[in-house]
Coordinates of C-alpha atoms and ligand atoms in Angstrom, one line a residue:
M429 CA -16.7 71.0 -30.7
D430 CA -16.0 74.6 -31.3
F431 CA -12.6 75.9 -32.0
E432 CA -11.8 79.9 -32.2
L433 CA -8.5 81.4 -33.0
L434 CA -7.4 83.4 -31.5
S435 CA -3.4 84.7 -32.1
T436 CA -1.3 84.0 -34.6
D437 CA 2.6 84.4 -34.1
A438 CA 4.4 86.9 -36.4
G439 CA 7.2 85.2 -36.6
S440 CA 6.5 81.5 -36.6
K441 CA 3.4 79.0 -36.7
A442 CA 2.9 79.1 -33.2
R443 CA -0.9 79.9 -32.8
A444 CA -3.3 80.2 -29.3
G445 CA -6.9 79.2 -29.4
K446 CA -9.6 78.0 -27.4
I447 CA -12.0 74.9 -27.7
T448 CA -15.0 74.5 -26.2
T449 CA -16.7 71.2 -25.7
D450 CA -19.8 70.0 -23.4
H451 CA -17.1 69.5 -20.7
G452 CA -15.9 73.6 -21.0
V453 CA -12.6 75.2 -22.2
I454 CA -9.4 74.1 -23.2
E455 CA -7.2 76.9 -23.9
T456 CA -4.9 75.7 -26.3
P457 CA -1.7 75.7 -27.0
I458 CA -2.0 72.6 -24.2
F459 CA -0.9 70.1 -22.2
M460 CA -2.5 67.3 -21.2
P461 CA -1.6 65.1 -18.2
V462 CA -2.0 61.3 -19.2
G463 CA -4.2 59.8 -17.0
T464 CA -3.7 56.2 -18.6
V465 CA -6.2 53.6 -16.2
A466 CA -8.2 56.1 -14.8
S467 CA -5.6 57.6 -12.8
V468 CA -3.0 60.6 -13.7
K469 CA -0.7 58.0 -11.7
G470 CA -0.1 59.7 -7.6
I471 CA -2.1 62.6 -8.0
H472 CA -5.1 63.2 -5.7
Q473 CA -7.9 65.4 -7.0
R474 CA -7.3 67.9 -4.9
E475 CA -3.7 68.9 -6.5
L476 CA -4.8 67.7 -10.1
K477 CA -7.7 70.7 -10.2
E478 CA -6.5 73.6 -8.1
D479 CA -3.2 73.3 -8.5
I480 CA -1.9 71.9 -11.8
N481 CA -5.5 72.6 -13.3
P482 CA -5.7 70.6 -16.2
D483 CA -8.6 71.9 -18.6
I484 CA -7.5 68.5 -20.1
I485 CA -6.7 65.3 -19.4
L486 CA -6.0 61.9 -20.9
G487 CA -7.0 58.4 -21.0
N488 CA -6.4 55.2 -22.4
T489 CA -9.1 52.9 -24.7
Y490 CA -6.7 50.0 -24.6
H491 CA -6.1 50.1 -21.2
L492 CA -9.5 51.0 -19.4
Y493 CA -11.2 47.9 -21.9
L494 CA -8.2 45.6 -20.4
R495 CA -9.3 46.9 -17.1
P496 CA -11.9 48.6 -15.5
Q497 CA -13.8 47.1 -18.9
T498 CA -15.9 48.4 -20.1
D499 CA -19.4 47.3 -18.8
I500 CA -18.3 48.8 -15.5
L501 CA -17.5 51.8 -17.2
R502 CA -20.8 51.8 -19.0
K503 CA -22.5 51.0 -14.7
A504 CA -20.4 54.1 -13.8
G505 CA -22.2 56.3 -16.7
G506 CA -18.8 56.5 -18.7
L507 CA -14.9 58.0 -17.1
H508 CA -16.4 60.6 -16.2
K509 CA -18.4 59.5 -13.7
F510 CA -16.5 57.0 -12.7
M511 CA -13.0 58.9 -12.0
N512 CA -15.3 62.0 -11.2
W513 CA -13.6 64.8 -13.5
D514 CA -16.0 66.8 -14.9
R515 CA -13.4 68.3 -16.9
N516 CA -12.4 67.4 -20.9
I517 CA -11.4 63.7 -21.3
L518 CA -9.6 62.5 -24.7
T519 CA -9.1 59.2 -25.9
D520 CA -6.3 57.3 -27.6
S521 CA -7.4 54.5 -29.5
G522 CA -4.9 52.1 -28.8
G523 CA -3.2 52.3 -31.6
Y524 CA 0.1 53.2 -29.9
Q525 CA -0.1 51.4 -26.6
V526 CA -0.9 48.0 -29.7
Y527 CA 2.0 48.9 -31.2
S528 CA 3.8 48.9 -27.8
L529 CA 3.6 45.3 -27.1
S530 CA 5.7 44.0 -30.6
A531 CA 6.1 40.4 -29.8
R532 CA 2.9 40.4 -28.5
R533 CA 0.5 41.3 -31.7
K534 CA -0.3 40.6 -35.3
I535 CA -1.4 43.3 -37.2
K536 CA -4.0 42.1 -40.7
E537 CA -6.3 44.4 -42.3
E538 CA -9.5 43.6 -40.3
G539 CA -7.6 44.5 -37.3
V540 CA -4.7 44.0 -34.5
K541 CA -5.2 41.0 -32.1
F542 CA -3.2 41.5 -29.2
K543 CA -2.4 39.2 -25.9
S544 CA -3.0 41.1 -23.0
H545 CA 0.1 42.2 -20.9
I546 CA -2.5 41.7 -17.9
D547 CA -3.2 38.2 -18.0
G548 CA -1.7 36.9 -21.7
S549 CA -5.4 36.6 -23.3
Y550 CA -6.2 37.4 -26.8
H551 CA -8.3 39.8 -27.6
T552 CA -9.2 41.3 -31.3
F553 CA -8.8 45.5 -32.1
T554 CA -11.3 47.0 -35.0
P555 CA -11.8 50.0 -36.5
E556 CA -15.7 49.2 -35.2
N557 CA -14.9 48.1 -31.2
V558 CA -12.6 50.7 -31.1
M559 CA -15.1 52.7 -31.4
E560 CA -17.8 51.2 -29.6
I561 CA -15.1 50.9 -26.7
Q562 CA -14.9 54.6 -27.1
R563 CA -18.3 55.8 -26.7
T564 CA -18.0 53.6 -23.8
I565 CA -15.7 55.7 -22.1
G566 CA -17.3 58.9 -23.1
A567 CA -14.4 60.9 -23.1
D568 CA -15.0 64.4 -25.1
I569 CA -12.0 63.7 -27.5
I570 CA -11.8 59.9 -29.0
M571 CA -9.1 59.0 -32.3
A572 CA -9.4 57.0 -34.4
F573 CA -7.5 53.3 -34.7
D574 CA -4.2 53.3 -36.8
E575 CA -1.5 52.3 -36.9
C576 CA 1.4 53.2 -35.4
T577 CA 5.0 52.3 -37.6
P578 CA 8.5 52.1 -35.7
Y579 CA 11.7 54.2 -36.4
P580 CA 13.5 53.4 -38.4
C581 CA 11.1 51.8 -40.7
D582 CA 11.2 51.2 -44.2
Y583 CA 9.5 53.0 -47.4
N584 CA 7.4 50.2 -48.7
Y585 CA 6.1 49.6 -44.8
A586 CA 4.8 53.3 -43.8
K587 CA 3.2 53.0 -46.9
R588 CA 1.2 50.3 -47.0
S589 CA 0.6 50.8 -43.6
M590 CA -0.6 54.8 -43.8
H591 CA -3.3 53.2 -46.2
M592 CA -4.3 51.1 -44.2
T593 CA -4.5 53.6 -41.3
H594 CA -6.1 55.9 -44.5
R595 CA -9.2 52.9 -45.1
W596 CA -9.5 52.5 -41.1
L597 CA -9.9 56.2 -41.1
D598 CA -12.8 55.0 -43.1
R599 CA -13.9 52.2 -41.4
C600 CA -14.1 54.6 -38.2
I601 CA -16.3 56.9 -39.6
N602 CA -19.0 55.0 -41.4
H603 CA -19.3 53.4 -37.2
L604 CA -19.5 56.5 -35.5
E605 CA -22.2 57.6 -38.5
K606 CA -24.6 54.7 -37.5
T607 CA -23.5 54.6 -33.1
P608 CA -24.6 57.8 -31.7
E609 CA -23.2 58.9 -27.8
I610 CA -24.4 57.5 -24.9
Y611 CA -24.4 59.8 -22.6
D612 CA -25.8 63.6 -22.4
Y613 CA -23.0 65.2 -23.8
K614 CA -21.4 65.4 -27.4
Q615 CA -17.8 63.0 -29.0
T616 CA -15.9 64.4 -31.3
F617 CA -13.7 62.3 -33.0
F618 CA -10.1 63.4 -34.7
P619 CA -7.8 61.2 -37.1
I620 CA -4.6 60.5 -36.9
V621 CA -1.9 61.4 -40.1
Q622 CA 0.9 58.3 -40.1
G623 CA 3.4 58.4 -42.4
S624 CA 6.9 57.4 -41.0
T625 CA 9.8 59.9 -41.4
Y626 CA 8.9 60.3 -45.3
K627 CA 7.8 63.7 -46.7
D628 CA 5.9 62.5 -50.0
L629 CA 4.1 60.3 -46.9
R630 CA 2.9 62.4 -44.9
K631 CA 1.8 65.5 -47.5
Q632 CA -0.2 62.1 -48.6
S633 CA -1.6 61.1 -45.6
A634 CA -2.2 65.3 -44.1
E635 CA -4.2 65.7 -47.1
Y636 CA -6.6 62.4 -46.4
I637 CA -7.0 63.5 -43.1
A638 CA -7.7 67.2 -44.1
N639 CA -10.5 65.8 -46.6
A640 CA -11.9 63.9 -43.9
G641 CA -13.2 67.0 -42.5
A642 CA -13.6 66.2 -38.7
E643 CA -13.2 69.0 -36.1
G644 CA -9.6 68.4 -34.6
N645 CA -6.8 66.5 -36.7
A646 CA -3.9 64.5 -35.6
I647 CA 0.0 63.7 -36.1
G648 CA 1.2 60.2 -35.0
G649 CA 4.3 58.8 -35.4
L650 CA 6.5 60.7 -33.9
S651 CA 8.1 60.1 -31.3
V652 CA 9.5 56.4 -31.6
G653 CA 12.9 57.2 -31.8
E654 CA 13.3 59.6 -34.9
P655 CA 16.1 62.3 -34.6
A656 CA 14.5 66.0 -33.2
E657 CA 14.7 67.3 -36.6
E658 CA 13.2 64.8 -38.5
M659 CA 10.1 64.8 -36.2
Y660 CA 10.2 69.3 -36.6
A661 CA 10.7 68.8 -40.3
M662 CA 7.8 66.0 -40.2
T663 CA 5.4 68.4 -38.4
E664 CA 6.3 71.0 -40.4
V665 CA 4.8 69.3 -44.0
V666 CA 1.7 68.6 -41.9
T667 CA 0.5 71.5 -40.6
E668 CA 1.2 72.9 -43.5
I669 CA -1.6 71.1 -45.6
L670 CA -3.8 70.4 -41.9
P671 CA -6.7 73.0 -41.9
E672 CA -5.7 76.2 -40.2
D673 CA -9.2 76.6 -38.3
K674 CA -9.0 72.9 -36.3
P675 CA -6.6 72.5 -33.6
R676 CA -3.4 69.9 -34.0
Y677 CA -3.0 67.5 -31.6
L678 CA 0.6 65.5 -32.0
M679 CA 0.9 62.5 -30.4
G680 CA 3.1 61.3 -27.0
V681 CA 4.9 64.8 -27.4
G682 CA 7.8 65.4 -25.3
T683 CA 10.8 67.0 -24.0
P684 CA 9.8 70.7 -23.0
I685 CA 12.2 71.2 -25.5
N686 CA 10.3 69.6 -28.3
I687 CA 7.5 71.2 -27.1
L688 CA 7.8 74.9 -28.3
E689 CA 9.3 73.7 -31.3
N690 CA 6.4 72.3 -31.8
I691 CA 3.8 75.5 -31.0
A692 CA 6.2 77.5 -33.3
L693 CA 5.3 74.9 -36.1
G694 CA 2.2 75.3 -35.5
I695 CA 0.5 72.3 -32.7
D696 CA -2.2 73.1 -30.6
M697 CA -2.2 70.2 -27.8
F698 CA 0.0 68.0 -26.9
D699 CA 0.6 64.4 -24.2
C700 CA 3.3 62.2 -22.9
V701 CA 3.9 60.2 -19.9
M702 CA 7.1 62.3 -20.1
P703 CA 6.0 64.5 -16.8
T704 CA 5.4 61.8 -14.4
R705 CA 7.4 59.2 -15.7
N706 CA 10.7 60.6 -15.7
G707 CA 9.1 62.9 -12.4
R708 CA 8.9 59.2 -10.6
N709 CA 12.5 58.0 -11.6
G710 CA 13.4 61.8 -9.9
M711 CA 14.1 63.7 -12.9
L712 CA 12.6 67.0 -12.3
F713 CA 12.1 70.0 -15.3
T714 CA 12.9 73.6 -15.3
A715 CA 13.0 76.8 -17.1
H716 CA 17.0 76.7 -16.2
G717 CA 17.8 72.6 -17.3
T718 CA 16.6 68.7 -15.9
I719 CA 17.9 67.8 -12.4
N720 CA 18.2 64.9 -11.3
I721 CA 17.5 65.1 -7.7
K722 CA 18.7 61.5 -7.2
N723 CA 22.0 62.6 -7.5
K724 CA 24.6 62.9 -4.9
K725 CA 25.0 66.2 -5.1
W726 CA 21.7 68.0 -3.8
E727 CA 22.6 65.7 -0.5
D728 CA 23.2 68.7 1.6
D729 CA 21.3 71.5 -1.0
F730 CA 18.1 72.5 1.4
S731 CA 17.4 75.6 -0.9
P732 CA 13.6 74.5 -2.7
I733 CA 13.1 71.8 -5.3
D734 CA 12.2 74.9 -7.8
P735 CA 12.5 78.2 -6.7
E736 CA 11.1 80.0 -10.1
G737 CA 7.8 77.6 -9.8
V738 CA 4.7 77.8 -9.7
S739 CA 3.6 75.1 -7.7
F740 CA 3.0 74.7 -3.9
V741 CA 5.4 71.6 -4.4
D742 CA 8.0 74.0 -5.5
S743 CA 8.5 76.0 -2.3
E744 CA 7.3 73.5 -0.1
Y745 CA 10.4 70.9 -0.8
S746 CA 13.9 71.0 -0.4
K747 CA 16.3 69.5 -2.9
A748 CA 17.8 67.3 -0.3
Y749 CA 14.8 66.6 1.1
V750 CA 13.5 64.6 -2.2
R751 CA 16.7 63.7 -3.0
H752 CA 16.1 61.5 0.9
L753 CA 12.2 60.5 -0.7
F754 CA 13.7 58.9 -3.9
S755 CA 17.3 56.9 -1.7
V756 CA 15.1 55.5 1.1
N757 CA 12.4 55.0 -2.3
E758 CA 9.2 56.7 -0.3
M759 CA 6.4 56.9 -2.5
L760 CA 5.7 61.3 -1.5
G761 CA 8.9 61.6 -3.3
R762 CA 7.5 60.6 -6.6
Q763 CA 4.5 62.2 -6.0
I764 CA 6.2 65.5 -5.5
A765 CA 7.8 65.1 -8.4
S766 CA 5.3 64.3 -10.9
I767 CA 3.0 67.1 -9.3
H768 CA 5.8 69.6 -10.1
N769 CA 6.7 68.3 -13.6
L770 CA 3.2 68.6 -14.4
S771 CA 2.6 71.5 -13.3
F772 CA 6.0 72.8 -14.5
Y773 CA 4.7 71.5 -18.1
L774 CA 1.4 73.2 -18.0
W775 CA 3.1 76.5 -16.8
L776 CA 4.8 76.2 -20.0
V777 CA 1.9 76.0 -22.4
R778 CA 0.4 78.9 -20.6
E779 CA 3.2 81.4 -21.0
A780 CA 3.7 80.2 -24.6
R781 CA 0.4 81.2 -24.9
K782 CA 0.5 84.7 -23.2
H783 CA 3.5 84.9 -25.7
I784 CA 1.5 84.5 -28.6
L785 CA -0.7 86.3 -28.1
A786 CA 1.7 88.9 -27.1
G787 CA 3.3 88.3 -30.0
D788 CA 7.0 87.8 -28.8
F789 CA 6.7 83.8 -29.2
T790 CA 9.6 83.5 -31.3
P791 CA 12.5 85.4 -29.0
W792 CA 10.5 84.4 -25.6
K793 CA 11.1 79.9 -27.1
D794 CA 14.7 80.6 -28.5
K795 CA 15.7 81.4 -24.6
M796 CA 13.8 79.5 -23.2
V797 CA 15.2 76.9 -25.7
K798 CA 18.5 77.3 -24.4
Q799 CA 17.8 77.6 -21.0
M800 CA 16.2 74.4 -20.8
D801 CA 18.6 72.6 -22.7
K802 CA 21.2 71.6 -19.6
R803 CA 21.3 68.7 -16.9
L804 CA 21.8 70.9 -13.3
Ligands
PRF1274 N1 -0.7 55.9 -32.5 C1 -1.7 56.3 -31.3 N2 -1.5 57.8 -30.1 C2 -0.1 57.7 -30.3 C3 0.3 57.4 -31.1 C4 0.5 57.4 -32.5 O1 1.4 57.4 -33.4 C5 1.8 57.9 -30.5 C6 3.6 58.6 -31.3 N3 4.8 59.6 -30.1 C7 2.0 58.2 -29.4 N4 0.1 58.3 -29.1 N5 -3.2 56.4 -32.0

């Protein structure tokens, strides 16, 4: 993998860059649509490739390991071939999904024993087998196995957990050194900073992760319920330490405002289920605030869903029509909302990139944050 830093904003730490892998170029900052179970929910490949057009999407080790399972992915020749996606893929390690299971898992030094949300069967993830599984899935960027601590988290727990995540990182790296790629392209490994909401722990973790010398680095354990200001404070501590010449990925973030604020703090990559999940619930993100399309006030509003939107759905369908689709529970409504939201998120990070390159990111960001902080 190659990362080229093209420009750094004058008034903030925002950066524009270019990642190149064997599956092509990723222009940063980037938002990665989430395709948990080998599908970006409800979106056809043609809409994804031609309309939303992301350079990279995300898959989840936990879900793909349970279904369709690794032997099927191996037989398919990897996830790219299985889902017919020839651009970049990143897989998350399962550290977060296992954490979300809360009552159904047991964390130990060796790894995490968990109960499948599908059939209740028991499984164990260790740093070693998670690397093995990610080799078989075959994403271009694969993630370390970590523990994502909850919020709030007591200091001693956060500290012990962070050290365990660091020991797991060493085990991931050891294992990867012994097991080469199984397909004919390279995979890149990203370690993950933890440390909850404690500045000293975040600093220590960022130093440990930077020392691992990986080609890119990630920040986990944020956007788990803490106030946005605390998230930004942690991002700031960590981006001060992570190397400038490598991409930085903030995992599971977030709202359009969170994304712009974290770009300003030096983050290059984001993913979040919000555009698709909230879209399926009728929430539409726009440059002028969020719309709850199920609201009665749209009942006879025949204007386009987003007159400034860049996606074909924005001018093709009216608010009243999409509201109707939601009220009769038509899947088309959820699809339209998902396409709109993903197109909006991708538009937002592309605009951010343009403004970083043009040198006026900060005033643009401040204006957008104010504008988007509204319920329409
Ligand atoms: N770890 C991993 N994946 C994640 C997170 C994490 O901490 C988060 C936290 N917001 C999202 N996805 N492995």
